[in-house]
Each structure stands twice: as C-alpha cells, then as structure tokens.
Coordinates of C-alpha atoms in Angstrom, one line a residue:
M1 CA -35.0 -37.0 82.9
T2 CA -34.9 -34.3 79.9
L3 CA -35.3 -30.9 79.3
E4 CA -36.8 -29.8 76.0
S5 CA -36.3 -26.4 74.1
I6 CA -39.1 -25.7 71.7
N7 CA -39.4 -22.8 69.1
P8 CA -42.6 -21.0 70.2
A9 CA -42.6 -19.5 66.3
N10 CA -43.2 -22.7 64.8
G11 CA -43.9 -25.3 67.5
R12 CA -40.7 -27.5 66.6
P13 CA -38.0 -29.0 69.0
I14 CA -35.0 -27.0 69.3
K15 CA -32.9 -29.5 71.2
I16 CA -33.0 -32.0 74.1
Y17 CA -30.9 -31.9 77.4
S18 CA -30.4 -34.5 79.7
S19 CA -31.2 -33.6 83.0
H20 CA -28.1 -33.8 85.7
S21 CA -28.8 -36.7 88.3
D22 CA -28.8 -36.4 91.8
A23 CA -25.0 -36.9 91.7
E24 CA -24.0 -34.9 88.8
V25 CA -25.9 -31.8 91.3
K26 CA -24.4 -32.7 94.4
E27 CA -20.6 -32.5 92.9
A28 CA -21.7 -29.0 91.4
I29 CA -22.4 -27.7 94.5
Y30 CA -19.0 -29.5 96.0
K31 CA -17.0 -27.3 93.2
A32 CA -18.9 -24.3 94.1
V33 CA -18.1 -25.0 97.6
N34 CA -14.3 -25.3 96.7
A35 CA -14.2 -22.3 94.3
F36 CA -15.5 -20.2 96.7
E37 CA -13.2 -20.8 99.2
T38 CA -10.4 -19.3 96.8
W39 CA -12.7 -16.7 94.8
R40 CA -13.5 -15.3 98.2
H41 CA -9.9 -14.2 98.9
S42 CA -9.3 -12.9 95.4
E43 CA -8.5 -9.6 95.0
L44 CA -11.4 -7.2 93.4
D45 CA -8.7 -6.2 90.8
H46 CA -9.0 -9.6 89.3
R47 CA -12.4 -10.2 89.7
A48 CA -13.3 -6.9 87.8
T49 CA -11.1 -8.2 84.9
C50 CA -12.8 -11.5 84.7
M51 CA -16.3 -9.7 84.9
R52 CA -15.3 -7.2 81.9
K53 CA -14.3 -9.9 79.9
A54 CA -17.4 -11.1 80.6
A55 CA -18.9 -8.0 79.0
D56 CA -17.2 -8.1 76.1
I57 CA -17.8 -11.7 75.0
L58 CA -21.7 -10.8 75.6
K59 CA -21.0 -7.9 72.8
K60 CA -19.2 -9.5 70.6
N61 CA -21.4 -12.4 70.9
K62 CA -24.7 -10.3 71.3
Q63 CA -26.1 -11.1 67.7
Q64 CA -25.6 -15.2 68.0
Y65 CA -26.8 -15.2 71.8
G66 CA -29.8 -13.0 71.0
L67 CA -31.0 -15.2 68.3
L68 CA -30.6 -18.2 70.7
I69 CA -33.3 -16.2 72.7
S70 CA -35.6 -15.6 69.9
R71 CA -35.7 -18.7 69.0
E72 CA -35.9 -20.5 72.8
M73 CA -38.3 -18.0 74.2
G74 CA -40.1 -15.9 70.8
K75 CA -38.7 -12.7 72.0
P76 CA -38.6 -10.3 68.5
I77 CA -34.3 -10.5 67.9
K78 CA -34.1 -6.6 68.3
Q79 CA -35.3 -6.6 71.8
A80 CA -33.2 -9.9 72.3
I81 CA -29.9 -8.5 71.1
A82 CA -31.1 -5.2 73.7
E83 CA -31.0 -7.2 76.1
I84 CA -27.8 -8.6 75.7
E85 CA -25.9 -5.5 75.5
K86 CA -28.1 -4.5 78.8
S87 CA -26.5 -7.2 80.1
A88 CA -22.6 -6.5 79.1
Q89 CA -23.6 -3.1 80.6
A90 CA -24.3 -4.5 84.1
C91 CA -21.4 -6.5 84.1
A92 CA -19.2 -3.7 83.3
H93 CA -20.8 -1.6 85.7
Y94 CA -19.9 -3.9 89.0
A95 CA -16.5 -4.6 87.2
D96 CA -16.2 -0.8 87.4
N97 CA -18.1 -0.3 91.2
A98 CA -17.8 -3.2 92.9
Q99 CA -14.4 -1.4 95.3
E100 CA -17.1 1.1 96.1
Y101 CA -19.7 -0.6 96.7
L102 CA -17.6 -3.1 99.1
T103 CA -15.6 -0.7 100.7
C104 CA -15.9 -0.8 104.6
E105 CA -17.9 1.9 106.2
S106 CA -16.0 3.7 109.2
V107 CA -18.3 4.9 111.9
Q108 CA -17.7 6.7 114.8
T109 CA -18.7 5.3 118.3
S110 CA -16.9 5.0 121.9
N111 CA -14.6 2.6 120.4
S112 CA -11.2 3.2 119.1
E113 CA -12.3 1.9 115.8
S114 CA -15.3 0.9 114.1
F115 CA -16.6 0.1 111.0
V116 CA -18.9 -2.2 109.2
A117 CA -17.2 -4.5 106.2
F118 CA -19.3 -6.4 103.6
E119 CA -18.2 -10.2 103.3
P120 CA -19.5 -12.7 100.6
L121 CA -21.7 -15.4 102.2
G122 CA -20.5 -18.5 100.1
V123 CA -22.9 -20.5 97.4
I124 CA -26.0 -18.3 96.2
L125 CA -29.0 -20.8 94.4
A126 CA -30.6 -18.6 91.6
V127 CA -34.0 -19.6 90.2
M128 CA -34.6 -17.7 87.2
P129 CA -37.5 -17.3 84.7
W130 CA -37.5 -17.4 80.9
N131 CA -39.1 -14.1 79.6
F132 CA -35.4 -12.1 79.9
P133 CA -33.2 -15.2 80.0
F134 CA -29.9 -13.8 79.9
W135 CA -31.2 -10.5 82.1
Q136 CA -32.4 -11.8 84.7
V137 CA -29.3 -14.3 85.3
I138 CA -26.6 -11.2 84.7
R139 CA -28.5 -8.7 87.1
F140 CA -28.1 -11.3 90.1
A141 CA -24.6 -12.8 88.8
A142 CA -22.4 -10.1 88.1
P143 CA -23.0 -8.7 91.8
A144 CA -23.2 -11.6 93.6
L145 CA -19.8 -13.3 92.1
M146 CA -18.3 -9.8 92.5
A147 CA -18.9 -9.8 96.2
G148 CA -16.8 -13.0 96.2
N149 CA -19.6 -15.5 96.2
A150 CA -20.2 -18.6 94.0
G151 CA -23.7 -19.2 91.7
L152 CA -25.7 -22.4 91.0
L153 CA -28.0 -21.5 88.5
K154 CA -31.6 -23.6 88.0
H155 CA -32.9 -21.7 84.7
A156 CA -36.4 -22.1 83.3
S157 CA -36.5 -25.6 81.6
N158 CA -37.4 -24.6 78.0
V159 CA -34.2 -21.7 78.1
S160 CA -31.5 -24.3 79.1
G161 CA -29.6 -23.5 75.8
C162 CA -29.2 -19.8 77.3
A163 CA -28.6 -21.3 80.8
L164 CA -25.2 -23.1 79.3
A165 CA -24.5 -20.6 77.3
I166 CA -24.3 -18.1 80.2
E167 CA -22.3 -20.5 82.1
A168 CA -19.5 -20.7 79.1
V169 CA -19.1 -16.9 79.3
F170 CA -18.1 -16.9 82.8
I171 CA -15.9 -20.0 81.9
A172 CA -14.5 -18.2 79.2
A173 CA -13.9 -14.9 80.8
G174 CA -11.8 -16.7 83.5
F175 CA -13.6 -17.5 86.0
P176 CA -12.6 -20.3 88.5
A177 CA -14.1 -23.8 87.4
G178 CA -17.3 -24.3 89.4
L179 CA -17.7 -21.2 90.7
F180 CA -20.6 -20.2 88.6
K181 CA -22.6 -23.4 87.1
T182 CA -25.7 -24.4 85.6
L183 CA -27.7 -26.8 86.9
L184 CA -30.2 -28.6 84.4
V185 CA -32.8 -29.8 86.9
D186 CA -37.0 -29.7 87.2
S187 CA -38.6 -27.5 89.6
K188 CA -39.8 -30.5 91.5
R189 CA -36.1 -30.4 92.8
V190 CA -35.3 -27.4 93.8
E191 CA -36.6 -27.8 97.4
A192 CA -33.6 -30.3 98.0
I193 CA -31.2 -27.9 96.7
V194 CA -32.2 -25.0 98.6
K195 CA -32.2 -27.2 101.8
N196 CA -28.6 -29.0 101.1
P197 CA -26.3 -27.1 103.7
A198 CA -23.8 -26.1 101.3
I199 CA -26.4 -23.5 99.7
S200 CA -26.1 -20.4 101.4
A201 CA -28.6 -17.7 100.1
V202 CA -31.5 -18.4 97.5
T203 CA -33.0 -15.8 94.9
L204 CA -35.9 -16.1 92.6
T205 CA -37.8 -14.6 90.1
G206 CA -40.7 -16.1 88.7
S207 CA -44.6 -16.4 89.7
G208 CA -46.0 -15.7 93.2
P209 CA -46.4 -19.8 93.9
A210 CA -43.1 -20.5 93.1
G211 CA -41.6 -17.9 95.3
S212 CA -43.7 -18.9 98.4
A213 CA -42.3 -22.3 98.0
V214 CA -38.5 -21.5 97.2
A215 CA -39.1 -19.3 100.4
S216 CA -40.5 -21.7 102.4
A217 CA -37.7 -24.2 101.9
A218 CA -35.3 -21.2 102.4
G219 CA -37.1 -20.3 105.7
M220 CA -36.9 -24.1 107.0
S221 CA -33.2 -23.6 106.8
L222 CA -32.6 -19.9 108.0
K223 CA -31.4 -19.4 105.1
K224 CA -31.6 -15.2 103.0
S225 CA -33.7 -15.5 100.2
V226 CA -34.9 -12.9 97.7
L227 CA -38.0 -12.8 95.5
E228 CA -38.9 -10.8 92.7
L229 CA -42.5 -12.1 92.0
G230 CA -45.2 -11.2 89.7
G231 CA -46.7 -7.6 88.9
N232 CA -49.8 -6.0 88.2
D233 CA -48.7 -2.2 87.3
A234 CA -50.6 0.8 87.3
Y235 CA -50.5 3.1 85.0
L236 CA -52.0 6.4 86.5
V237 CA -53.3 8.8 83.2
L238 CA -54.9 12.1 84.5
K239 CA -57.0 14.6 82.9
D240 CA -53.9 17.0 82.4
A241 CA -51.4 14.5 80.7
D242 CA -50.0 14.7 77.4
L243 CA -52.2 12.0 76.0
P244 CA -50.7 11.3 73.0
L245 CA -47.0 10.7 75.0
A246 CA -49.3 8.5 77.8
A247 CA -50.8 6.5 74.7
R248 CA -47.2 5.5 73.3
L249 CA -45.6 4.7 76.3
C250 CA -48.2 3.1 77.8
V251 CA -48.1 0.9 75.1
Q252 CA -44.3 0.4 74.5
S253 CA -44.3 -0.9 78.0
R254 CA -47.7 -3.3 77.5
M255 CA -46.1 -4.7 74.5
N256 CA -42.6 -5.4 75.0
N257 CA -41.6 -8.7 75.1
A258 CA -45.2 -9.7 74.0
G259 CA -46.5 -8.1 77.2
Q260 CA -44.2 -11.2 79.2
S261 CA -42.9 -9.0 81.8
C262 CA -43.4 -8.2 85.4
I263 CA -43.0 -4.7 85.3
A264 CA -45.3 -4.0 81.7
A265 CA -48.3 -1.9 82.3
K266 CA -50.9 -3.7 83.0
R267 CA -53.6 -1.5 84.3
L268 CA -54.0 2.0 82.2
I269 CA -56.2 3.8 84.7
V270 CA -57.5 7.1 83.3
E271 CA -59.6 9.6 84.8
A272 CA -63.1 9.9 82.7
T273 CA -63.0 13.1 81.3
V274 CA -60.3 12.1 79.0
M275 CA -60.8 8.1 78.7
K276 CA -62.3 7.9 75.3
E277 CA -59.5 10.1 73.7
F278 CA -57.1 7.8 75.5
E279 CA -58.8 4.9 74.0
S280 CA -58.5 5.9 70.4
L281 CA -54.9 6.8 70.9
V282 CA -54.0 3.9 72.6
A283 CA -56.1 1.3 69.7
K284 CA -54.1 3.2 67.4
E285 CA -50.7 2.9 68.5
L286 CA -51.3 -1.2 69.3
A287 CA -52.6 -1.3 65.5
D288 CA -48.7 -1.3 64.7
Y289 CA -48.3 -4.3 66.5
V290 CA -48.8 -7.1 64.2
A291 CA -47.4 -10.8 65.1
A292 CA -44.9 -12.1 63.3
D293 CA -41.2 -14.3 62.9
P294 CA -39.5 -13.0 66.5
E295 CA -36.0 -13.6 63.9
Q296 CA -37.2 -10.7 61.3
E297 CA -35.9 -7.4 62.0
D298 CA -38.9 -5.6 62.1
T299 CA -41.0 -7.4 64.4
M300 CA -42.4 -5.8 67.0
L301 CA -44.9 -8.5 68.5
G302 CA -43.1 -12.2 68.7
P303 CA -45.3 -15.4 70.1
L304 CA -45.7 -16.1 73.9
A305 CA -43.3 -18.5 75.3
R306 CA -45.3 -21.4 75.4
P307 CA -49.0 -22.7 74.4
D308 CA -50.2 -23.3 78.1
L309 CA -49.5 -18.9 78.7
R310 CA -51.6 -18.5 75.8
T311 CA -54.3 -20.7 77.1
E312 CA -54.0 -19.2 80.3
L313 CA -54.4 -15.4 78.6
Q314 CA -57.3 -16.2 76.1
R315 CA -58.8 -17.4 79.6
Q316 CA -58.5 -14.4 81.7
V317 CA -59.4 -12.1 78.1
D318 CA -62.7 -14.2 78.1
D319 CA -63.5 -14.5 81.6
S320 CA -63.2 -10.7 81.8
I321 CA -65.6 -10.0 78.7
A322 CA -68.2 -12.4 80.1
M323 CA -68.2 -10.2 83.0
G324 CA -68.9 -7.3 81.3
A325 CA -65.6 -5.7 79.7
T326 CA -65.3 -4.3 75.8
C327 CA -62.6 -5.7 73.9
L328 CA -61.9 -3.2 70.9
L329 CA -59.1 -5.1 69.4
G330 CA -57.9 -8.4 69.3
G331 CA -58.9 -11.1 71.5
K332 CA -58.5 -14.4 70.0
I333 CA -56.2 -17.0 69.5
P334 CA -55.1 -17.0 65.6
E335 CA -55.3 -19.8 63.3
G336 CA -51.9 -21.6 62.4
D337 CA -48.4 -22.1 64.1
G338 CA -46.4 -21.0 66.7
T339 CA -47.6 -19.8 70.0
Y340 CA -49.1 -15.7 68.7
Y341 CA -51.5 -14.0 70.4
P342 CA -52.6 -10.6 68.6
A343 CA -52.2 -7.1 70.3
T344 CA -55.3 -6.9 72.5
L345 CA -57.4 -3.6 73.9
L346 CA -60.0 -4.4 76.5
T347 CA -61.9 -1.3 78.2
D348 CA -64.5 -1.2 80.5
V349 CA -62.6 -2.9 83.0
T350 CA -63.8 -3.0 86.8
S351 CA -62.0 -4.1 89.6
D352 CA -63.3 -7.3 89.5
M353 CA -62.4 -8.6 86.4
P354 CA -59.3 -11.3 86.1
A355 CA -58.4 -8.1 84.0
F356 CA -57.9 -6.2 86.9
R357 CA -57.4 -8.9 89.7
E358 CA -54.6 -10.9 87.9
E359 CA -51.3 -10.6 86.2
L360 CA -51.9 -10.9 82.6
F361 CA -48.6 -12.2 80.8
G362 CA -49.2 -11.2 77.3
P363 CA -50.1 -8.4 75.0
V364 CA -53.3 -7.2 76.8
A365 CA -53.6 -3.5 77.3
C366 CA -56.5 -3.2 79.7
I367 CA -58.2 0.3 80.3
I368 CA -60.0 1.5 83.9
S369 CA -62.0 4.4 84.0
A370 CA -61.7 6.8 87.2
S371 CA -63.9 9.7 88.4
D372 CA -60.8 11.5 89.1
E373 CA -57.5 12.0 91.0
A374 CA -58.4 10.4 94.4
T375 CA -60.0 7.2 92.9
A376 CA -57.5 7.1 90.4
I377 CA -54.8 6.2 93.0
K378 CA -57.3 4.2 95.2
L379 CA -57.5 1.4 92.2
A380 CA -54.3 1.5 91.5
N381 CA -53.3 0.6 95.3
D382 CA -56.1 -1.9 95.2
S383 CA -53.9 -4.9 94.2
L384 CA -51.8 -8.0 95.8
F385 CA -48.6 -6.7 93.8
G386 CA -46.6 -3.9 94.1
L387 CA -43.8 -4.2 91.5
G388 CA -44.1 -0.7 89.4
A389 CA -46.6 2.1 88.8
A390 CA -46.3 5.2 86.6
V391 CA -48.0 8.8 86.6
F392 CA -48.7 10.4 83.6
S393 CA -49.4 14.4 84.3
R394 CA -48.1 17.9 82.8
D395 CA -48.1 19.2 86.5
I396 CA -44.3 17.6 87.8
E397 CA -44.6 18.4 91.3
K398 CA -48.0 16.7 92.1
A399 CA -47.1 13.7 89.7
K400 CA -43.8 13.4 91.7
R401 CA -45.7 13.7 94.9
I402 CA -48.2 11.2 94.0
A403 CA -45.2 8.6 92.6
T404 CA -43.3 9.3 96.0
H405 CA -45.9 8.9 98.7
Q406 CA -49.0 7.6 97.3
L407 CA -48.3 4.6 94.7
E408 CA -47.7 1.4 96.7
A409 CA -45.2 -0.1 94.3
G410 CA -41.1 -0.6 94.7
T411 CA -40.4 1.1 91.6
C412 CA -42.5 4.6 90.5
V413 CA -42.2 6.9 87.6
V414 CA -43.5 10.3 86.1
N415 CA -44.6 10.4 82.6
D416 CA -42.3 7.0 81.3
F417 CA -42.4 3.8 81.7
V418 CA -41.0 1.6 84.3
R419 CA -37.8 -0.4 83.9
S420 CA -34.9 -1.6 85.4
D421 CA -31.6 0.0 85.7
Q422 CA -28.5 -1.2 86.7
L423 CA -28.0 2.1 88.9
L424 CA -31.1 2.0 90.6
P425 CA -32.3 -0.9 93.2
F426 CA -35.0 -2.8 92.0
G427 CA -37.8 -5.3 93.3
G428 CA -41.0 -5.1 95.1
I429 CA -43.2 -5.3 98.0
K430 CA -46.4 -6.9 99.0
Q431 CA -47.0 -10.1 96.9
S432 CA -44.2 -8.5 94.2
G433 CA -41.5 -10.2 96.7
Y434 CA -38.9 -8.5 98.7
G435 CA -35.5 -7.5 98.9
R436 CA -33.7 -5.4 96.0
E437 CA -31.0 -6.2 92.9
L438 CA -28.8 -3.9 91.0
S439 CA -27.2 -1.0 92.0
H440 CA -25.5 -0.8 95.7
F441 CA -28.2 -2.6 97.3
G442 CA -28.1 -5.5 95.2
I443 CA -24.5 -6.2 95.5
R444 CA -25.1 -5.8 99.6
E445 CA -28.5 -8.4 99.5
F446 CA -25.9 -11.6 99.6
V447 CA -23.3 -10.2 102.0
N448 CA -22.3 -10.4 105.6
V449 CA -22.9 -7.0 106.7
K450 CA -20.3 -7.0 109.5
T451 CA -19.4 -5.3 112.4
V452 CA -16.2 -4.4 113.4
Y453 CA -15.1 -2.3 116.4
V454 CA -11.4 -2.3 118.2
G455 CA -11.3 -1.9 122.0
P456 CA -10.6 -0.5 124.6
A457 CA -13.7 1.9 124.5
K458 CA -12.2 5.6 124.3
Q459 CA -11.3 7.4 127.6

C-alpha cells in the first residue's frame, strides 16, 4: 500500500510514500508508550525548552515549509507561510503558559487540604485533515506534549510530506525519540489503531462521517475523543451594518485557502433592504480573486486540493442553480491543468438548496435574503452545524447580544470574521463536533482532572 502526494496546481505527482505495516504501527505505539512513561515525569521547564526550539525551527524554515504546503495542497504561498508563523506562535504560547495552565488548583473544603491536579493521559492519536496541514497538527500537539502526553499522527494521505516534516521538527527540537510519530496509513486502518489498548484518547479534525466513525470506535473502547468537524458558518449582515466593511471581511473569510476552511463564511444572510447593494459590493470584492499558481507571491486564490473535491463543489453549485439560485460570478470548472475553481457568487439562495444546507468547501459565496433581523437569526441557526458565526452591525451592543445569546455556534464574532486564536478556546456544537482546542481549555482536554484531598476532615 502506498500514499501519493500530487501537486493540485498541475496534477503532477510529487512523491509516493510506502505505508507503514501493521508491525511498524505496533512498534510506533510501543515506543510512544515508553517515551510517555519518561516524558510524563519530565520538568515543565525542560518541555518548554523543547517546545520553544520547535517554534524556532518552524520560524527559521517557514519558507521551506510554506512551499511544501503549497505544493501538496495548493495553498497560496503567503497564506502557507502565515500558517507556519501561526504554528510557531502556538508552540511558543504553550511553552510560556503551560505552567500556569497545569498548576494545581486549591479548593476550600471540609478536608485539611483539597486540590485539583492535571495529569497527562498517555498516548493521544490525532487524525488530521489536509486543509491546514501544519496548523491543525500543531494546535493539538503543542498542548498535548506540554501536558506530558505522547502523540501519534495519522495525517491526510495527500499531505504526507507535511506530516513527516512535522515529526522531524519535534525530533530536531529535542523531544524524546518516539514521543511524536507520524503513521503513514490510510483511513481504513484508523479504527484498529483507536481500539489499541495503548491509545488513551483520540482527536480528529475532519468531516462529519469521519468524526462519527472515530467517535464510535473511541466510544466502544471508552476513550476520550475531541472532534472538530465541518461548518456552514452564517454571517449576518444587518441593515445598519457598514456594508463595505462587511463585504470585504465576508469575502476575505470565504476566499481564504480557496474556501477550504471549516470556519469560512459560508452563508451570507443579509437583510432585504440592503441586499442589492451588498451583492454589488461582494461581487466587486470577489473580482480581485483570480485563480493562479499558488507559488507566486501575489496569488490570492489557488487550486482546490483534489479533483474529487472540485467535482463535488460543482455538483452543489449546479444543483443550487437548478433549484433557483442565480450565479452572478464564476460557477464553472475552467479548462486547463490543475484543480482550479473560480471565485463564484450565488444569490437568491433559499434554505432548501445545497448552497444553504451543505458545506461548500471551495470559493463559493452564497447570499441569502432575510426580511428582518429576527428572520436572519432564525436562518443562521437553521443548520445542522454550529462551528462559527458572525454579525455585522453599527449597533455594537445589539450585535454583541445577538452573538452571545442568539447565534448557535462555538465561536461568534462581531464586525469581523471567525478565526482560531491560541488565546481562546476553539470548537463547535451540533454536528460541528465537541470538545475544545487552544487556550487553557485545549491543554486540559487530554489530562486527568484529578481530585486530591488530605484527611482527616477539619474538626
């Protein structure tokens, strides 16, 4: 069995990788367990030294790693380098803050002493996607390793080069041999790995079906899981919004990484009185995004990562148009090499269409008309997903109230677009998954929250 990386910009093979055998996977798990038994007792200062070195390696080699990302999954080079920089920042953040996040918390009880400790769980399996091939891994690995755990990575098969590069970063940074290991296996073998008794927990970022399968396997083995799944993020544009600002930020969110982001602006829900003006502004913004070679510095829109993804996106666009949506821009697969797709704008979208109901993983913006604010909120929440959402309004207090109390999502923002930040918890509700990554919430997902108290009780 082999795994192949193909450059989506031209369809040419980059490299073929041999899969790890069952024996090699078992050996990797065995080594991870042994490394964990030593690492869990290491001083936090030592862990932090290694993690800071990892951050330094990422920063020093950001051009090289960025180019690897661009070639394996098509991300424009500036965005790819920014992903490496963000990954380095996360490593540095957990190196600097793990001590605080993991410090025992004293609790006043009737006992002579009571406190809560945060102890590592063991070997954590991470099943990660291709769309942010470094960032998705680092935001799991940095907190997990700083907490004293070991990590095994099953990455998407089309970014095997990135997966091996990340492993090499941790080795070069001085982490113990075997503590973090990439497993080159296909998705059919994940269930057996999850069920291995030596695996303590699993985290997955990916599709709903993949999350359901991994969660089921973890549940059957009574193991903790964290899932970050798809999104169909609603961006509400109210009639009192700064429309040029809203259009610019909605398009920036929608087009980042060629629209291949779980937290991209997917459904632009606009009050009817300003819809035509907003449509015009969005169309003007989208016109600046011309699909081009992702390795060129000025490219804003690269190819989709795989041919099957483009085929599915075209099906969703065609079906929505057949049901009454209007295509104002793009909407057709271009001729030529590579899996490019043009910046596309659909309007007159209604709640029965794929453009509303499904996650469109590509550079397609969809505008939905709402008669008023209450209807806009209802449409936003009319989704199986609940990852991110945004509201644009000049009335900040009203917008904050809507974001805080009325939108159903794990992250809600006002007059900006949704992004993950190492300082804040990230994750979803509904079919967008459960659990949280980043901040102190993320590092505490894969620890034993242990209660300790000393008797006898106070007299």
